[in-house]
Amino acid sequence: MSVKMLRIEDLLNSNVWDVDYEPHIKVDYEKCEKCKAKPCIVLCPAGCFTEMGGKVLYSYEGCLECGTCRIICPYNAIEWKYPVSGRGIHFRFG
Amino acid sequence: MVKKFDVIVIGAGPSGSTAAYTLAKKGFDVLLLERGRVPGSKNMFGGKVYVSPLKEIYDDFEKYAPIHRWVTCEKISLFSKEDYISIEYKGAKSVSFTTFLTQLSNWMARRAQDEGATLLTEITVDGIYLEDGVAKGVIATGNRVEADVVIDAEGINRLILESAGIVKKPSPSQVALGIKEVIKLSTESINEEFCLNDDEGLAWIMIGDVTGNIPGGAFLYTQKEAISLGLVLILDVAIRAINEHVSRYVERLRTHRLLRRLFEKGTIVEYSAHLIPEDIVRLKPPSYYYDGLLITGDAAGFLLNLGYTYRGVDYAAYSGYLAGLTYEKAHAEGRFDKSTLSYYGKLLYDSFIMRNLKKFKDVHVLMRNPRIFREYPQLFTEFARTIFKAEYDSEKIMSAFSNAKKGKVSWFSLIKDFISLIRRL
């Protein structure tokens, strides 16, 4: 049997969320556009940040609520809060 | 008129639930607030918990707590690209166990409820309610709830303490990122693969190539019917060193040529991430106690990372317990100001928590020595390869070591690093 590396989408598939109606992540593009390094793209464990045409696109649905993005963003462009009302990631093992 | 509580605890993780349990058991009226759907559903850790501090707090802990396996085997390995060398310890009575944090937090919160604490879930606290700089309660979902004392056990992302102006957002050098896969496997497979009995567990820390040589380490813990496999990466170094998505690093670990056999029959049932206190001196809040406010657990930076072992849950729980004892004393005196609550500081500094955090306050400096995570694992594996894989001629130990050292580290760096290691660790 061979063991293949899984894509982030497949890893996330094992998780359970109750996705919030409102995004709990917000990117200030005025600040974001100045950033060349874009560490959020490789360091967000959930892959919430991707790059398209030089612009950072983001989603909040798969967020694992670690808070890495708001700490590593060199331009303080990411506003990250907790989802409300029990929504967001629901760890069953932790 | 909304009812006033003796204490409001923010967060039903290990420290918050333990604080609530301690207080409720002493007959105080405690409100435990949790943002997750159930206590534990936002908690995540590596896999191992030290038991002694918990036994001191919870009656019959060993009998009722969700203990998966007693860690009887401790292993640390240095990895190069192609091989690894390990030190394994087995023998003495186990002092730690493996579990899932979601289960343990949930159990702790239930114990708090059994003692009479009021638990409310799905409540995200907006902030501490302050009156002239004195914490008088919390604001949650637009409502104000009052208490003599607020215990902030909100965890590593201190959004509440930040908005109260008590702490600043940590810099990437103060925290590490932990990422983990939970891999479901049968008890029999785990026992067989790791030479364990049903109630015996393995704690395995790996350093070197397994993190792509980024400072930090990889870990593997055996639960009853699962393996927790993951990475801890020092965040500021990772920002500079990482060259592809961080999930690839975890997957490279799981599919590592020398490890993958262990997980072949397994299914990934969870993929999680969490931040970990790292530079505890800079991460610590200016004070652990304020007028009407106590700070516990990850929010206070109570975690000991020695590189070969991590202790967070017992530190968190014990700080919650000490916060509970502090309230008891303050209540007897009828005062909840900073100077009365300074008793918490005294208890912390008299406990193993501050004794160890002080003793090991500079360990994070070692985490910034790149040689520990690249050159030394390469050196020691090459040394082992030379002496164990001698086809005809055997090498003398010293010459095998000198050869392995060549081109990696100078004697000067080696001695310097050794002194640095024994001074800090």
Coordinates of C-alpha atoms in Angstrom, one line a residue:
Chain A
M1 CA 0.0 0.0 0.0
S2 CA 1.4 3.4 -0.8
V3 CA 0.8 6.5 1.2
K4 CA 0.2 9.6 -0.8
M5 CA 0.5 13.2 0.3
L6 CA -3.0 14.7 0.7
R7 CA -3.9 18.2 -0.5
I8 CA -5.1 20.7 2.0
E9 CA -8.7 20.3 0.8
D10 CA -8.6 16.6 1.5
L11 CA -7.1 17.2 5.0
L12 CA -9.8 19.7 5.8
N13 CA -12.5 17.3 4.6
S14 CA -12.0 15.3 7.8
N15 CA -13.2 18.3 9.9
V16 CA -16.6 19.5 11.2
W17 CA -17.6 23.2 11.0
D18 CA -20.8 25.1 11.7
V19 CA -20.0 28.0 9.3
D20 CA -20.9 31.4 10.5
Y21 CA -23.1 33.6 8.3
E22 CA -20.8 36.6 8.8
P23 CA -17.1 36.3 8.0
H24 CA -14.9 36.5 11.1
I25 CA -11.8 37.4 8.9
K26 CA -11.5 40.7 7.2
V27 CA -8.6 41.9 5.0
D28 CA -7.8 45.6 4.6
Y29 CA -6.7 45.6 1.0
E30 CA -5.2 49.0 1.2
K31 CA -2.6 47.6 3.6
C32 CA -2.5 44.1 2.0
E33 CA -1.5 45.4 -1.4
K34 CA 1.7 46.8 0.0
C35 CA 2.8 43.3 1.1
K36 CA 5.3 41.4 -1.1
A37 CA 6.0 38.5 1.3
K38 CA 2.4 37.4 1.9
P39 CA 3.3 34.8 4.6
C40 CA -0.5 34.2 5.2
I41 CA -0.6 32.2 1.9
V42 CA 1.8 29.5 3.1
L43 CA 1.3 29.7 6.9
C44 CA -2.4 29.7 7.4
P45 CA -2.8 25.9 8.2
A46 CA -6.3 25.9 6.6
G47 CA -5.2 27.6 3.4
C48 CA -7.7 30.4 3.9
F49 CA -5.5 32.8 1.9
T50 CA -4.6 32.3 -1.8
E51 CA -3.1 34.5 -4.4
M52 CA -4.6 35.3 -7.7
G53 CA -3.2 37.9 -10.1
G54 CA -1.0 39.3 -7.3
K55 CA -4.0 39.8 -5.0
V56 CA -4.7 37.9 -1.8
L57 CA -8.1 36.2 -1.9
Y58 CA -9.4 34.9 1.4
S59 CA -12.2 32.7 2.8
Y60 CA -13.2 32.1 6.4
E61 CA -15.2 28.9 6.1
G62 CA -12.3 26.5 6.7
C63 CA -10.6 28.5 9.4
L64 CA -9.2 26.4 12.2
E65 CA -9.2 29.4 14.5
C66 CA -5.5 29.2 15.4
G67 CA -5.0 33.0 15.0
T68 CA -1.8 32.6 13.0
C69 CA -2.8 35.0 10.3
R70 CA -3.3 38.0 12.5
I71 CA 0.1 37.5 14.1
I72 CA 2.2 37.0 11.0
C73 CA 0.6 39.6 8.7
P74 CA 3.5 42.1 8.3
Y75 CA 1.1 45.0 7.5
N76 CA -1.5 44.3 10.2
A77 CA -4.0 44.0 7.4
I78 CA -5.9 41.0 8.8
E79 CA -8.7 41.5 11.2
W80 CA -9.4 38.2 12.8
K81 CA -12.1 37.6 15.5
Y82 CA -13.7 34.5 16.9
P83 CA -16.9 33.3 15.2
V84 CA -19.9 33.9 17.4
S85 CA -22.7 31.7 18.7
G86 CA -20.8 28.4 18.8
R87 CA -20.0 28.6 15.1
G88 CA -16.8 27.9 13.3
I89 CA -14.5 24.8 13.8
H90 CA -15.8 22.1 16.0
F91 CA -12.9 19.9 17.1
R92 CA -14.0 16.3 18.0
F93 CA -10.6 15.2 19.1
G94 CA -8.3 18.2 19.7
Chain B
M1 CA -32.1 42.9 37.6
V2 CA -29.6 40.4 36.3
K3 CA -28.1 38.1 39.0
K4 CA -24.5 38.8 40.1
F5 CA -22.1 35.9 40.3
D6 CA -19.1 35.4 42.6
V7 CA -16.9 34.7 39.7
I8 CA -17.2 34.7 35.9
V9 CA -14.7 32.4 34.1
I10 CA -14.0 33.2 30.4
G11 CA -13.3 30.0 28.5
A12 CA -14.0 26.3 29.4
G13 CA -10.6 25.0 28.5
P14 CA -8.4 23.2 31.0
S15 CA -7.6 26.3 33.1
G16 CA -11.1 27.9 33.0
S17 CA -12.9 24.6 33.8
T18 CA -10.5 23.8 36.6
A19 CA -11.0 27.3 38.0
A20 CA -14.7 26.8 37.9
Y21 CA -14.5 23.3 39.4
T22 CA -12.3 24.6 42.2
L23 CA -14.7 27.5 43.0
A24 CA -17.9 25.6 42.7
K25 CA -16.6 22.8 44.9
K26 CA -16.0 25.5 47.6
G27 CA -19.6 26.6 47.3
F28 CA -19.1 29.7 45.2
D29 CA -21.5 30.8 42.5
V30 CA -19.5 30.5 39.3
L31 CA -20.5 31.3 35.7
L32 CA -18.3 29.4 33.1
L33 CA -18.6 30.9 29.6
E34 CA -17.5 29.0 26.5
R35 CA -17.6 30.1 22.9
G36 CA -17.6 26.6 21.5
R37 CA -20.7 24.4 21.0
V38 CA -19.4 22.2 23.9
P39 CA -16.5 22.7 26.2
G40 CA -13.4 21.4 24.4
S41 CA -14.6 21.9 20.9
K42 CA -12.1 24.8 20.4
N43 CA -9.3 23.1 22.2
M44 CA -6.3 21.4 20.6
F45 CA -2.9 20.2 21.9
G46 CA -0.3 17.6 21.1
G47 CA -1.4 14.6 23.1
K48 CA 0.3 14.2 26.5
V49 CA -0.7 15.4 29.9
Y50 CA 1.2 15.2 33.2
V51 CA -1.0 13.8 35.9
S52 CA 0.3 14.8 39.3
P53 CA -1.0 18.4 39.3
L54 CA -4.4 17.2 38.1
K55 CA -4.6 14.5 40.8
E56 CA -4.0 17.1 43.4
I57 CA -7.0 19.1 42.1
Y58 CA -9.6 16.5 41.0
D59 CA -10.8 13.8 43.4
D60 CA -10.4 10.3 41.8
F61 CA -8.9 11.8 38.7
E62 CA -7.3 8.6 37.5
K63 CA -10.5 6.7 38.0
Y64 CA -12.9 9.0 36.0
A65 CA -10.8 11.2 33.6
P66 CA -10.6 10.2 29.9
I67 CA -7.1 8.7 30.1
H68 CA -6.2 6.9 26.9
R69 CA -2.8 5.4 27.6
W70 CA -0.1 5.9 30.3
V71 CA 3.0 7.1 28.6
T72 CA 5.5 4.3 29.3
C73 CA 7.8 5.0 26.4
E74 CA 9.4 8.4 25.8
K75 CA 11.4 8.7 22.6
I76 CA 13.4 11.5 21.0
S77 CA 14.9 11.3 17.5
L78 CA 17.1 13.4 15.4
F79 CA 16.3 13.2 11.7
S80 CA 18.4 13.8 8.6
K81 CA 17.0 13.4 5.1
E82 CA 17.6 9.6 5.0
D83 CA 17.9 8.3 8.5
Y84 CA 17.4 9.0 12.2
I85 CA 18.9 8.3 15.6
S86 CA 16.9 8.0 18.8
I87 CA 17.1 7.9 22.5
E88 CA 14.3 5.9 24.1
Y89 CA 13.4 5.7 27.7
K90 CA 11.3 3.0 29.3
G91 CA 11.0 1.7 32.8
A92 CA 9.8 4.0 35.6
K93 CA 6.2 4.3 36.6
S94 CA 4.4 6.7 34.2
V95 CA 3.6 10.2 35.3
S96 CA 1.8 11.3 32.1
F97 CA -1.0 10.0 30.0
T98 CA -2.3 10.5 26.4
T99 CA -5.8 11.8 25.7
F100 CA -7.7 14.1 23.4
L101 CA -8.0 17.6 24.8
T102 CA -11.6 18.0 23.6
Q103 CA -12.5 15.1 25.8
L104 CA -10.4 16.2 28.8
S105 CA -11.7 19.8 28.7
N106 CA -15.2 18.5 28.4
W107 CA -14.8 16.2 31.3
M108 CA -13.3 19.0 33.4
A109 CA -16.3 21.3 32.6
R110 CA -18.7 18.6 33.5
R111 CA -17.0 18.1 36.8
A112 CA -17.4 21.9 37.4
Q113 CA -21.1 21.6 36.5
D114 CA -21.5 18.6 38.9
E115 CA -20.1 20.8 41.6
G116 CA -22.7 23.5 40.8
A117 CA -21.0 25.8 38.3
T118 CA -23.3 27.3 35.7
L119 CA -22.0 26.6 32.2
L120 CA -23.1 28.5 29.2
T121 CA -21.8 27.5 25.8
E122 CA -21.9 29.3 22.4
I123 CA -21.2 32.5 24.2
T124 CA -18.4 34.6 22.8
V125 CA -17.4 37.2 25.4
D126 CA -17.0 40.6 23.8
G127 CA -15.0 42.2 26.6
I128 CA -14.4 42.7 30.3
Y129 CA -16.8 45.2 31.8
L130 CA -14.7 47.8 33.5
E131 CA -15.7 50.5 35.9
D132 CA -12.9 53.0 36.7
G133 CA -10.4 50.4 35.7
V134 CA -11.9 47.7 37.9
A135 CA -13.2 44.5 36.3
K136 CA -16.8 44.2 37.4
G137 CA -18.0 41.5 35.0
V138 CA -18.1 40.7 31.3
I139 CA -20.0 41.8 28.3
A140 CA -21.3 39.0 26.1
T141 CA -23.8 39.1 23.2
G142 CA -24.6 42.7 24.2
N143 CA -25.4 41.8 27.8
R144 CA -23.6 42.8 30.9
V145 CA -23.1 40.1 33.6
E146 CA -21.5 41.1 36.9
A147 CA -19.2 39.3 39.3
D148 CA -16.7 40.0 42.1
V149 CA -13.9 38.6 40.0
V150 CA -13.4 37.7 36.4
I151 CA -11.0 34.9 35.5
D152 CA -9.6 35.3 32.0
A153 CA -8.9 31.9 30.6
E154 CA -9.5 32.9 27.0
G155 CA -6.5 31.0 25.6
I156 CA -3.5 32.1 23.5
N157 CA -5.5 34.5 21.3
R158 CA -6.1 37.1 23.9
L159 CA -8.6 39.2 22.1
I160 CA -10.3 40.2 25.3
L161 CA -7.1 41.2 27.2
E162 CA -6.0 43.1 24.1
S163 CA -9.2 45.1 23.8
A164 CA -8.9 45.9 27.6
G165 CA -5.4 47.3 26.8
I166 CA -3.7 44.8 29.2
V167 CA -1.6 43.0 26.6
K168 CA -0.5 43.7 23.0
K169 CA -0.9 41.3 20.1
P170 CA 2.1 38.9 20.4
S171 CA 4.8 39.1 17.8
P172 CA 5.6 36.0 15.7
S173 CA 8.8 35.4 17.8
Q174 CA 6.6 34.9 21.0
V175 CA 4.5 32.0 19.7
A176 CA 4.8 28.7 17.8
L177 CA 2.3 27.1 15.5
G178 CA 1.2 23.6 16.2
I179 CA -0.5 21.6 13.5
K180 CA -1.8 18.1 13.9
E181 CA -3.4 15.2 12.2
V182 CA -5.4 12.7 14.2
I183 CA -5.1 9.3 12.5
K184 CA -7.5 6.6 13.5
L185 CA -6.0 3.1 13.9
S186 CA -7.1 0.0 15.7
T187 CA -5.8 -0.5 19.2
E188 CA -4.2 -3.8 18.0
S189 CA -2.3 -2.0 15.2
I190 CA -1.0 0.6 17.6
N191 CA 0.0 -1.9 20.2
E192 CA 1.8 -4.0 17.5
E193 CA 3.6 -1.2 15.7
F194 CA 4.9 0.4 18.9
C195 CA 5.3 -2.6 21.1
L196 CA 2.7 -1.4 23.7
N197 CA 0.1 -3.0 25.9
D198 CA -3.5 -1.7 25.8
D199 CA -2.9 0.9 28.5
E200 CA 0.6 1.9 27.5
G201 CA 1.5 4.9 25.4
L202 CA 4.3 6.4 23.4
A203 CA 5.4 10.0 23.3
W204 CA 7.8 10.6 20.5
I205 CA 9.5 13.9 19.7
M206 CA 11.4 14.3 16.4
I207 CA 13.8 17.0 15.5
G208 CA 15.6 18.0 12.3
D209 CA 14.6 17.2 8.7
V210 CA 11.0 16.3 9.8
T211 CA 10.2 20.0 10.2
G212 CA 12.1 20.9 7.0
N213 CA 14.8 21.9 9.5
I214 CA 12.6 24.8 10.7
P215 CA 13.2 25.2 14.5
G216 CA 10.5 23.3 16.5
G217 CA 9.8 19.7 16.3
A218 CA 7.5 16.9 15.2
F219 CA 5.5 14.8 17.7
L220 CA 3.7 11.5 17.7
Y221 CA 1.5 10.4 20.6
T222 CA -0.5 7.2 20.8
Q223 CA -4.1 7.5 22.0
K224 CA -6.3 4.5 22.6
E225 CA -7.4 4.1 19.0
A226 CA -5.6 6.8 17.2
I227 CA -2.3 8.5 16.7
S228 CA -1.7 12.3 17.0
L229 CA 0.9 13.3 14.6
G230 CA 2.0 16.9 14.1
L231 CA 4.5 19.7 14.0
V232 CA 5.4 22.6 16.1
L233 CA 7.1 25.5 14.2
I234 CA 8.6 28.6 15.7
L235 CA 6.6 31.2 13.9
D236 CA 9.1 34.0 13.2
V237 CA 11.6 31.5 11.7
A238 CA 8.9 29.7 9.8
I239 CA 7.9 33.0 8.1
R240 CA 11.4 33.3 6.7
A241 CA 12.1 29.6 6.0
I242 CA 8.9 28.1 4.8
N243 CA 8.8 27.6 1.0
E244 CA 5.5 25.8 0.4
H245 CA 2.2 25.5 2.2
V246 CA 2.6 24.4 5.8
S247 CA 0.2 21.5 5.4
R248 CA 2.7 20.0 3.0
Y249 CA 5.2 19.8 5.9
V250 CA 2.8 17.8 8.0
E251 CA 2.0 15.6 5.1
R252 CA 5.7 15.1 4.4
L253 CA 6.0 13.9 7.9
R254 CA 3.1 11.4 7.6
T255 CA 4.4 10.1 4.3
H256 CA 8.1 10.0 5.4
R257 CA 9.9 7.0 4.1
L258 CA 10.8 5.8 7.6
L259 CA 7.4 6.5 9.2
R260 CA 4.7 6.0 6.7
R261 CA 4.3 2.3 7.4
L262 CA 3.0 3.3 10.8
F263 CA 0.0 5.2 9.3
E264 CA -0.7 3.0 6.3
K265 CA -3.8 1.4 7.8
G266 CA -5.0 4.7 9.3
T267 CA -7.6 7.2 8.4
I268 CA -7.2 10.9 9.0
V269 CA -10.1 12.0 11.2
E270 CA -9.1 15.5 12.1
Y271 CA -6.7 18.2 11.0
S272 CA -6.2 21.0 13.5
A273 CA -4.0 23.9 14.4
H274 CA -3.3 26.1 17.4
L275 CA -0.8 28.6 18.6
I276 CA 1.5 27.7 21.5
P277 CA 3.2 30.1 24.0
E278 CA 7.0 30.2 23.2
D279 CA 8.9 33.2 24.5
I280 CA 7.1 33.1 27.8
V281 CA 9.0 36.1 29.2
R282 CA 7.8 38.5 26.5
L283 CA 4.4 36.9 26.2
K284 CA 3.5 37.2 29.8
P285 CA 1.0 39.9 30.7
P286 CA 2.5 42.8 32.7
S287 CA 0.7 41.3 35.7
Y288 CA -1.3 38.1 36.3
Y289 CA -3.8 39.9 38.5
Y290 CA -5.6 43.2 38.3
D291 CA -8.5 44.8 40.2
G292 CA -11.2 42.2 39.9
L293 CA -9.3 40.2 37.3
L294 CA -7.1 37.1 37.2
I295 CA -5.3 35.6 34.1
T296 CA -4.7 31.9 33.8
G297 CA -3.6 29.2 31.3
D298 CA -2.4 30.0 27.8
A299 CA -3.6 33.6 28.2
A300 CA -1.0 34.0 30.9
G301 CA 1.6 32.1 28.8
F302 CA 1.8 29.2 31.1
L303 CA 3.4 26.5 29.0
L304 CA 6.8 24.8 29.3
N305 CA 8.5 23.8 26.0
L306 CA 11.8 22.0 26.7
G307 CA 12.2 20.8 23.1
Y308 CA 12.0 17.2 24.3
T309 CA 8.7 17.6 26.1
Y310 CA 5.8 20.0 26.2
R311 CA 3.7 20.8 29.3
G312 CA 0.7 23.0 28.9
V313 CA -2.5 21.4 30.1
D314 CA -1.3 20.7 33.7
Y315 CA 0.2 24.2 33.9
A316 CA -3.1 25.7 32.7
A317 CA -5.2 23.6 35.0
Y318 CA -3.1 24.3 38.0
S319 CA -3.1 28.1 37.4
G320 CA -6.9 27.9 37.2
Y321 CA -6.9 26.0 40.5
L322 CA -4.7 28.7 42.1
A323 CA -7.0 31.4 40.8
G324 CA -9.8 29.6 42.5
L325 CA -7.9 29.5 45.8
T326 CA -7.1 33.2 45.4
Y327 CA -10.8 34.1 45.1
E328 CA -11.6 32.0 48.2
K329 CA -9.1 34.1 50.2
A330 CA -10.3 37.4 48.7
H331 CA -13.9 36.5 49.4
A332 CA -13.0 35.9 53.1
E333 CA -11.4 39.3 53.2
G334 CA -14.3 40.9 51.3
R335 CA -11.9 42.7 48.9
F336 CA -11.2 42.0 45.3
D337 CA -8.7 44.7 44.5
K338 CA -5.3 44.1 42.9
S339 CA -3.4 44.0 46.2
T340 CA -5.8 41.4 47.6
L341 CA -5.6 39.4 44.4
S342 CA -1.8 39.6 44.5
Y343 CA -2.1 36.4 46.5
Y344 CA -2.5 34.7 43.1
G345 CA 1.0 35.9 42.2
K346 CA 2.4 34.6 45.4
L347 CA 0.7 31.2 44.9
L348 CA 2.0 31.1 41.3
Y349 CA 5.6 31.9 42.3
D350 CA 5.5 29.3 45.1
S351 CA 4.3 26.7 42.7
F352 CA 6.0 24.4 40.1
I353 CA 4.6 26.7 37.4
M354 CA 6.7 29.7 38.0
R355 CA 9.6 27.7 39.4
N356 CA 10.0 26.0 36.1
L357 CA 9.1 28.9 33.9
K358 CA 11.8 30.9 35.6
K359 CA 14.3 28.1 35.5
F360 CA 13.8 27.5 31.7
K361 CA 13.0 31.1 30.7
D362 CA 15.8 31.2 28.1
V363 CA 15.1 27.8 26.4
H364 CA 13.5 29.7 23.5
V365 CA 16.9 31.1 22.7
L366 CA 18.0 27.5 21.7
M367 CA 15.0 27.4 19.4
R368 CA 16.7 30.1 17.4
N369 CA 19.9 28.2 16.9
P370 CA 19.6 26.8 13.4
R371 CA 22.4 24.2 14.0
I372 CA 20.2 22.3 16.5
F373 CA 17.6 21.7 13.8
R374 CA 19.9 21.0 10.8
E375 CA 23.6 20.4 11.4
Y376 CA 23.4 18.4 14.6
P377 CA 20.7 16.0 13.5
Q378 CA 22.8 15.5 10.3
L379 CA 26.0 15.1 12.4
F380 CA 24.6 12.5 14.8
T381 CA 22.8 10.5 12.2
E382 CA 26.0 10.4 10.1
F383 CA 28.0 9.4 13.1
A384 CA 25.5 6.5 13.9
R385 CA 25.5 5.5 10.2
T386 CA 29.3 5.2 10.3
I387 CA 29.6 3.1 13.4
F388 CA 26.5 0.9 12.8
K389 CA 26.9 0.4 9.1
A390 CA 30.5 -0.7 8.9
E391 CA 30.7 -3.3 6.1
Y392 CA 34.3 -4.4 6.7
D393 CA 36.3 -1.9 8.6
S394 CA 35.0 -0.4 11.8
E395 CA 35.7 3.3 12.6
K396 CA 36.8 4.4 16.0
I397 CA 34.2 6.4 17.7
M398 CA 36.2 9.6 17.8
S399 CA 37.2 9.5 14.2
A400 CA 33.6 8.6 13.2
F401 CA 32.5 11.7 15.1
S402 CA 35.2 14.0 13.6
N403 CA 34.3 12.8 10.1
A404 CA 30.6 13.3 10.7
K405 CA 31.3 16.8 12.0
K406 CA 33.4 17.8 9.0
G407 CA 31.8 20.6 7.0
K408 CA 28.9 20.9 9.4
V409 CA 30.1 22.6 12.6
S410 CA 33.4 23.8 13.9
W411 CA 34.7 22.6 17.3
F412 CA 34.3 26.2 18.4
S413 CA 30.6 26.3 17.6
L414 CA 30.1 22.8 19.0
I415 CA 31.5 23.8 22.4
K416 CA 29.7 27.1 22.3
D417 CA 26.4 25.4 21.5
F418 CA 27.0 22.7 24.2
I419 CA 27.5 25.4 26.8
S420 CA 24.5 27.3 25.6
L421 CA 22.5 24.1 25.8
I422 CA 23.4 23.1 29.3
R423 CA 23.0 26.6 30.6
R424 CA 19.5 27.0 29.3
L425 CA 18.1 23.5 29.3

